[in-house]
Every structure is written in structure tokens, then in C-alpha cells.
Short mmCIF file of C-alpha atoms in Angstrom, two decimals:
data_model
loop_
_atom_site.label_atom_id
_atom_site.label_comp_id
_atom_site.label_asym_id
_atom_site.label_seq_id
_atom_site.Cartn_x
_atom_site.Cartn_y
_atom_site.Cartn_z
CA MET A 451 110.22 71.45 179.16
CA ALA A 452 110.43 74.43 181.49
CA GLY A 453 112.52 77.27 180.21
CA ARG A 454 112.16 76.25 176.55
CA PHE A 455 110.30 78.28 173.97
CA LEU A 456 106.93 76.52 173.79
CA LEU A 457 104.13 77.34 171.43
CA ALA A 458 100.79 76.04 172.61
CA VAL A 459 99.26 75.05 169.30
CA LEU A 460 102.10 75.63 166.90
CA LEU A 461 104.39 73.02 168.45
CA ALA A 462 101.72 70.82 170.00
CA SER A 463 102.44 68.01 167.56
CA SER A 464 106.22 68.40 167.65
CA SER A 465 108.92 68.24 170.29
CA TRP A 466 112.34 69.82 170.47
CA VAL A 467 115.34 68.00 169.09
CA ALA A 468 119.07 68.44 169.54
CA ALA A 469 121.10 70.04 166.78
CA SER A 470 124.88 70.22 166.66
CA ALA A 471 126.35 73.63 167.35
CA GLY A 472 129.98 72.65 167.54
CA ALA A 473 132.32 69.90 168.60
CA ALA A 474 130.61 69.05 171.88
CA ASP A 475 127.55 71.25 172.00
CA GLU A 476 123.89 70.71 171.31
CA VAL A 477 121.10 73.23 171.15
CA MET A 478 117.39 72.62 171.13
CA VAL A 479 115.36 73.54 168.06
CA PRO A 480 111.82 72.61 166.99
CA ARG A 481 111.59 69.24 165.27
CA PRO A 482 111.18 69.81 161.52
CA ALA A 483 107.61 69.45 160.31
CA ALA A 484 106.64 67.88 157.01
CA ALA A 485 107.76 70.24 154.25
CA LEU A 486 105.03 71.85 152.20
CA THR A 487 104.93 71.73 148.44
CA PHE A 488 104.87 75.10 146.74
CA GLY A 489 101.21 74.77 145.79
CA GLU A 490 100.19 73.87 149.34
CA GLY A 491 101.53 76.99 150.98
CA TYR A 492 102.92 79.56 148.57
CA THR A 493 102.20 81.71 145.55
CA GLN A 494 104.45 83.45 143.03
CA LEU A 495 104.95 87.18 143.54
CA PHE A 496 106.86 88.22 140.43
CA GLY A 497 109.44 87.06 137.94
CA ASP A 498 107.35 84.91 135.53
CA SER A 499 109.70 82.19 134.21
CA ASN A 500 112.45 83.15 136.69
CA LEU A 501 110.62 81.03 139.27
CA ARG A 502 110.79 77.30 138.58
CA LEU A 503 109.51 74.33 140.56
CA HIS A 504 111.36 71.04 140.92
CA GLY A 505 110.83 67.76 142.74
CA ASP A 506 107.03 67.80 142.55
CA GLY A 507 106.94 71.34 143.92
CA LYS A 508 109.14 70.67 146.95
CA ARG A 509 112.07 72.66 145.59
CA VAL A 510 111.87 76.21 144.27
CA HIS A 511 114.48 78.00 142.18
CA ILE A 512 114.25 81.79 141.96
CA SER A 513 116.61 83.67 139.69
CA LEU A 514 117.83 87.13 138.78
CA ASP A 515 118.79 88.10 135.23
CA GLU A 516 118.93 91.36 133.27
CA ARG A 517 115.14 91.26 132.83
CA THR A 518 113.92 90.76 136.38
CA GLY A 519 114.36 89.16 139.75
CA SER A 520 111.74 86.84 141.20
CA GLY A 521 110.04 85.83 144.40
CA PHE A 522 107.24 84.05 146.19
CA ALA A 523 105.14 84.46 149.33
CA SER A 524 103.03 82.37 151.68
CA GLN A 525 99.36 82.17 150.81
CA GLY A 526 98.37 83.22 154.32
CA ALA A 527 99.46 85.62 157.05
CA TYR A 528 100.41 84.48 160.54
CA LEU A 529 100.59 86.02 163.99
CA HIS A 530 103.62 84.27 165.51
CA GLY A 531 105.12 80.92 164.61
CA PHE A 532 108.17 79.06 163.34
CA PHE A 533 109.22 79.58 159.71
CA SER A 534 112.19 78.00 157.96
CA ALA A 535 113.73 76.96 154.66
CA SER A 536 116.87 75.27 153.46
CA ILE A 537 118.61 77.61 151.01
CA LYS A 538 121.53 77.32 148.61
CA LEU A 539 122.90 80.62 147.32
CA PRO A 540 124.36 81.51 143.90
CA SER A 541 128.07 80.81 143.49
CA ASP A 542 130.87 82.63 141.65
CA TYR A 543 130.66 86.44 141.27
CA ALA A 544 127.51 87.63 143.06
CA ALA A 545 128.25 91.26 144.00
CA GLY A 546 125.10 93.36 144.29
CA VAL A 547 122.82 90.31 144.47
CA VAL A 548 120.40 90.18 147.40
CA VAL A 549 118.51 87.05 148.41
CA ALA A 550 115.89 87.75 151.07
CA PHE A 551 113.96 85.34 153.31
CA TYR A 552 111.68 87.44 155.47
CA MET A 553 108.31 88.17 157.02
CA SER A 554 106.36 91.34 156.33
CA ASN A 555 102.90 92.90 156.26
CA GLY A 556 103.81 95.91 154.15
CA ASP A 557 101.11 95.10 151.63
CA VAL A 558 98.46 95.56 154.32
CA TYR A 559 99.99 98.19 156.61
CA GLU A 560 101.86 100.54 154.30
CA LYS A 561 102.75 103.12 156.94
CA THR A 562 102.92 100.92 160.04
CA HIS A 563 104.33 97.68 158.67
CA ASP A 564 106.29 95.05 160.60
CA GLU A 565 109.19 93.04 159.20
CA LEU A 566 111.67 90.30 160.19
CA ASP A 567 114.56 89.87 157.75
CA PHE A 568 117.21 87.45 156.69
CA GLU A 569 119.08 89.20 153.87
CA PHE A 570 121.94 87.44 152.11
CA LEU A 571 124.35 89.88 150.50
CA GLY A 572 126.44 88.71 147.55
CA ASN A 573 130.09 89.51 147.02
CA VAL A 574 132.85 89.60 144.42
CA LYS A 575 134.44 86.34 143.35
CA GLY A 576 136.63 84.88 146.07
CA LYS A 577 134.85 86.67 148.92
CA GLU A 578 132.04 85.14 150.90
CA TRP A 579 128.38 86.01 151.17
CA ARG A 580 127.28 87.84 154.30
CA VAL A 581 124.00 87.43 156.14
CA GLN A 582 122.14 90.37 157.64
CA THR A 583 119.18 90.30 160.03
CA ASN A 584 116.84 93.17 160.77
CA VAL A 585 113.68 93.89 162.75
CA TYR A 586 111.06 96.57 162.07
CA GLY A 587 107.85 97.24 163.93
CA ASP A 588 105.03 99.71 163.42
CA GLY A 589 106.67 101.33 160.40
CA SER A 590 109.98 102.01 162.18
CA THR A 591 112.03 101.84 158.97
CA ALA A 592 113.92 105.01 159.91
CA VAL A 593 115.39 103.08 162.83
CA GLY A 594 117.57 100.28 161.48
CA ARG A 595 118.32 97.35 163.75
CA GLU A 596 120.72 95.57 161.41
CA GLU A 597 123.24 92.95 162.43
CA ARG A 598 125.61 91.26 159.98
CA TYR A 599 127.53 88.01 160.29
CA GLY A 600 130.15 86.03 158.43
CA LEU A 601 129.11 82.43 157.91
CA TRP A 602 131.24 79.53 159.09
CA PHE A 603 130.49 77.52 155.93
CA ASP A 604 130.17 78.13 152.21
CA PRO A 605 126.45 78.78 151.59
CA THR A 606 126.85 78.20 147.84
CA GLN A 607 128.04 74.58 148.09
CA ASP A 608 125.12 73.00 149.91
CA PHE A 609 121.74 73.72 151.49
CA HIS A 610 121.66 75.29 154.95
CA ARG A 611 118.62 75.86 157.11
CA TYR A 612 117.57 79.37 158.12
CA ALA A 613 114.68 79.89 160.52
CA ILE A 614 112.73 82.55 162.39
CA LEU A 615 110.91 81.85 165.65
CA TRP A 616 108.44 84.63 166.51
CA THR A 617 106.32 84.66 169.65
CA ASN A 618 104.55 87.36 171.61
CA ARG A 619 107.68 87.84 173.71
CA THR A 620 110.70 86.92 171.60
CA ILE A 621 112.16 86.69 168.11
CA VAL A 622 115.01 84.26 167.42
CA PHE A 623 116.96 83.89 164.17
CA TYR A 624 118.59 80.48 163.57
CA VAL A 625 121.23 79.17 161.16
CA ASP A 626 121.38 75.37 160.95
CA GLY A 627 119.65 75.12 164.31
CA THR A 628 122.01 77.50 166.10
CA PRO A 629 120.50 80.79 167.30
CA ILE A 630 122.42 83.81 166.07
CA ARG A 631 120.18 86.58 167.37
CA GLU A 632 117.45 87.04 169.97
CA VAL A 633 115.17 90.06 170.27
CA VAL A 634 113.20 90.21 173.52
CA ARG A 635 110.06 92.30 173.72
CA SER A 636 110.55 95.17 176.14
CA GLU A 637 108.81 98.30 177.26
CA ALA A 638 111.65 100.27 175.69
CA MET A 639 110.88 98.92 172.20
CA GLY A 640 107.16 99.55 172.59
CA ALA A 641 105.27 99.25 169.30
CA GLN A 642 108.53 98.71 167.42
CA PHE A 643 108.36 95.03 168.39
CA PRO A 644 106.46 93.35 165.51
CA SER A 645 102.91 92.60 166.63
CA LYS A 646 100.68 92.25 163.56
CA PRO A 647 100.15 89.22 161.28
CA MET A 648 102.79 88.82 158.59
CA SER A 649 103.32 86.71 155.48
CA LEU A 650 106.55 84.88 154.63
CA TYR A 651 108.49 85.96 151.54
CA ALA A 652 111.51 84.84 149.52
CA THR A 653 112.99 87.06 146.81
CA ILE A 654 116.12 87.63 144.73
CA TRP A 655 116.83 91.08 143.35
CA ASP A 656 119.43 93.62 142.24
CA GLY A 657 120.78 95.56 145.23
CA SER A 658 123.70 97.12 143.37
CA SER A 659 123.17 100.50 145.00
CA TRP A 660 124.10 99.26 148.49
CA ALA A 661 124.57 95.51 148.96
CA THR A 662 128.31 95.08 148.34
CA SER A 663 130.82 97.55 149.80
CA GLY A 664 128.17 100.26 149.96
CA GLY A 665 127.42 99.98 146.24
CA ARG A 666 131.02 99.95 145.02
CA TYR A 667 130.53 96.60 143.30
CA LYS A 668 127.48 96.08 141.09
CA VAL A 669 125.64 93.11 139.67
CA ASP A 670 127.45 91.87 136.56
CA TYR A 671 124.88 90.23 134.33
CA LYS A 672 127.45 88.32 132.32
CA TYR A 673 127.30 85.87 135.27
CA ALA A 674 123.50 85.67 135.13
CA PRO A 675 121.25 83.96 135.80
CA TYR A 676 121.86 84.07 139.54
CA VAL A 677 119.86 81.20 141.02
CA ALA A 678 118.87 80.76 144.67
CA GLU A 679 117.47 77.34 145.56
CA PHE A 680 114.89 76.72 148.31
CA THR A 681 113.68 73.44 149.78
CA ASP A 682 112.25 72.08 153.06
CA LEU A 683 109.83 75.00 153.15
CA GLU A 684 108.24 75.09 156.60
CA LEU A 685 105.29 77.21 157.73
CA ARG A 686 104.13 76.65 161.29
CA GLY A 687 102.23 79.80 162.03
CA CYS A 688 99.02 80.77 163.73
CA ASP A 689 95.95 82.48 162.36
CA GLN A 690 94.45 83.10 165.81
CA PRO A 691 96.12 85.75 168.02
CA ALA A 692 96.17 83.64 171.22
CA ALA A 693 97.19 80.35 169.63
CA CYS A 694 100.96 80.84 169.77
CA GLU A 695 101.41 82.40 173.18
CA PRO A 696 104.52 80.95 174.83
CA GLU A 697 103.97 78.67 177.81
CA GLY A 698 106.27 78.06 180.73
CA GLY A 699 108.18 81.29 180.32
CA SER A 700 110.38 82.49 177.50
CA ALA A 701 113.92 82.02 178.83
CA MET A 702 116.34 80.57 176.29
CA PRO A 703 117.98 77.36 177.57
CA SER A 704 121.48 78.02 178.91
CA ARG A 705 123.21 75.70 176.42
CA GLN A 706 121.42 77.33 173.52
CA ARG A 707 122.29 80.79 174.80
CA ALA A 708 125.95 79.82 175.16
CA ALA A 709 126.01 78.60 171.55
CA MET A 710 124.43 81.88 170.39
CA GLU A 711 126.94 83.96 172.33
CA ARG A 712 129.85 82.05 170.78
CA VAL A 713 128.49 82.66 167.27
CA ARG A 714 128.01 86.34 167.97
CA ALA A 715 131.45 86.74 169.53
CA ARG A 716 133.21 85.03 166.63
CA HIS A 717 131.11 85.76 163.58
CA MET A 718 129.16 89.02 164.03
CA THR A 719 130.77 91.69 161.87
CA TYR A 720 128.39 94.62 162.47
CA GLY A 721 125.95 95.50 165.24
CA TYR A 722 123.65 98.50 165.33
CA CYS A 723 123.99 98.74 169.10
CA TYR A 724 127.70 99.51 168.63
CA ASP A 725 127.28 102.01 165.78
CA ARG A 726 128.07 105.22 167.62
CA ALA A 727 128.27 107.22 164.39
CA ARG A 728 124.69 106.35 163.55
CA TYR A 729 123.32 106.23 167.09
CA PRO A 730 125.42 108.40 169.48
CA ALA A 731 123.06 107.18 172.19
CA PRO A 732 122.31 103.46 171.73
CA LEU A 733 118.69 102.56 171.07
CA PRO A 734 116.83 101.89 174.33
CA GLU A 735 116.78 98.10 174.00
CA CYS A 736 120.57 97.91 173.58
CA ARG A 737 122.56 96.61 176.53
CA VAL A 738 126.12 97.64 175.73
CA GLY A 739 128.89 96.30 177.93
CA ALA A 740 132.62 95.63 177.76
CA GLU A 741 132.18 93.81 174.43
CA ALA A 742 131.69 97.23 172.79
CA ALA A 743 135.49 97.51 172.71
CA MET A 744 135.45 94.83 169.99
CA TYR A 745 133.68 97.23 167.59
CA LEU A 746 134.72 100.39 165.77
CA PRO A 747 132.62 103.57 166.09
CA SER A 748 131.01 102.54 162.78
CA GLY A 749 129.62 99.40 164.42
CA GLU A 750 131.95 97.18 162.37
CA ALA A 751 133.93 94.47 164.15
CA ARG A 752 137.37 95.77 165.08
CA SER A 753 139.21 92.52 164.27
CA SER A 754 139.96 92.07 160.58
CA ASP A 755 140.43 88.35 161.26
CA ARG A 756 136.91 88.21 162.61
CA ARG A 757 135.53 89.98 159.56
CA ARG A 758 137.22 87.37 157.36
CA HIS A 759 136.40 84.41 159.62
CA GLY A 760 133.95 82.94 157.14
CA LYS A 761 136.74 82.13 154.69
CA ARG A 762 137.74 79.18 156.85
CA HIS A 763 134.79 77.15 155.68
CA ARG A 764 134.15 73.68 156.98
CA ARG A 765 132.99 70.74 154.92
CA ALA A 766 129.22 70.42 154.62
CA GLY A 767 127.97 68.38 157.55
CA ALA A 768 131.25 68.50 159.50
CA ALA A 769 131.33 69.80 163.05
CA ASP A 770 132.78 73.27 163.48
CA SER A 771 134.67 73.63 166.72
CA SER A 772 134.96 77.40 166.14
CA LEU A 773 131.32 77.82 167.23
#
């Protein structure tokens, strides 16, 4: 499968399968592996009774109330791999609520930690959740590489699959099998490309100070508990540095790249590479072209219709020709 992302050991027992990315498009994603039970792969981080197991440990509910948030982590750390979960977010008023699905080694490398983030940012009633991705390497927390997107479905009505593919050369974030972001290792990024073993985490917490409209709207605990549901927990990582080296090159297949570019063109609402107020000179890995005209100096998408695109939700399971 030349030109596909291949992981020598990680994907040795699985092949790539087609996933719908629109009315007539397919992209290739790793075939789902058998889901782990909570006890097989994870441990509770915090939140005592705010973490509950269902379905013989194959579904995990984490909640936020006025006492505490909650979260869990993988039992092991991995250098590269494919990590995913199907997640259903809290409905109704969820301003200030943050649900995070991410990889980190901050507990081991306090000053030089790496991190790969999916952060789901709640909103006021009637407005949709937003998803934010970020990448840190070697403690580069002063340099934010955030991107935000509106979703083309309602993430509170059904489960949707979110995944991170991390190799020695690339990082890809997926939503329901469609890539939404690719980070390619480059000399310009240097040590800021994550390169040390990380664990997988899932948490829910109060981000009132920043998560919704810059902190304008806070968590309202009269709507608590806020419950995020996780299932189909997948850990396909490596505990040997050379085991997940990509074979056959690391070029993304053209059909998959086209699907990603459509998502980014229609659903990305903020990009750090276009934030001229924050970075008057774009960070060295940014390749800014004519598309920069679609963004304000703040990095926000210029089109208000684009920023609200997620309101036109499709039915769960239905094809979305807007991709």
C-alpha cells in the first residue's frame, strides 16, 4: 500500500478500510481493533464517583459537577501509534465545560513535556460545541499551535470517533475517519515535534476562565452533572522506539488529502498560522498562501457563515455532501 501511512508492528495485524467522507468520497483509515475494557488498558486519574463504568467496562462516563471533574489515563506510555475513542458530549447548556482527549508526558517531563490535544469546548444553549487541536513538543507551551473547527454534526446526539495517528514523521487528527489536520515533522519544528513516549488521557473539567467566548460565559452548575461518554477505546501504541516507524514513505493518499482540505476549507474557524496579531511572522512550519485572505488578523475565519457552519447538522450516519 505505497503512499499510505504504515506502521510496521502497530498495524501488522490490521489493514486500512474505507470510511465515508462525503457523498462520493472515501478515505483510508486503520481498521478498528478490538476495543479494550477499562480495566485492560486504563486507570482512573481523579473524580472518585464521577467516573462510572458501564457495559462490562467497555463504556466510561466521566462527569463534572460542583465538587470535581474527572478523568482517566492509559496504564502505559507509548512512542507512536494509533489512539481513538467514540465520544458523546454533554447536551444543553455547556458553556465553560472542557472535555479533553489527548496524549501527554507531563507527569514525567515537567519542563520538556510533549502533548497532542483534542479539546472539546462547550457553549451556551443553542450554540454548538467546538473542537480544538493543539501540538506541543519539548515544553513549547509558550508557542500555541491551536486550530479550531466547527463540527458538521451534533456531537451531543450520538457517538463520533476521534483519533490521533502519531508516527516518527507525521501526526494526523481524525474525526469519524476523516483527517482534519496533519502535522509533518520538519527541520523548522526541531524538538517541538513530539518525540517522547506519552500516555493517553480523557478528562472533563471547568474551563470557565477561557473556554467559551474568552471566559465570558461560565459553567452553570444548575445544569450539572455534565456527562461525557466514551466507548470503543482503542490503544494501538508501541513500547519500543523502532516498532512504529512508518514504512513505504509517509505521503497521505491523494483522496484522503482532498477530504482533509475540504474539511479545513469549510469548517476550520481559527488557525494559528493566520493569527498575525499573535505571530506577526508565522511560525517556521507554516506555509501561508492565498487562503490567508479567508482569515482575519486574529486568525479567526473571515466568513461568519463558515463560523456557524456546524449549525447545519446532518442526521447521525447520513452522508454529508458539504465535506
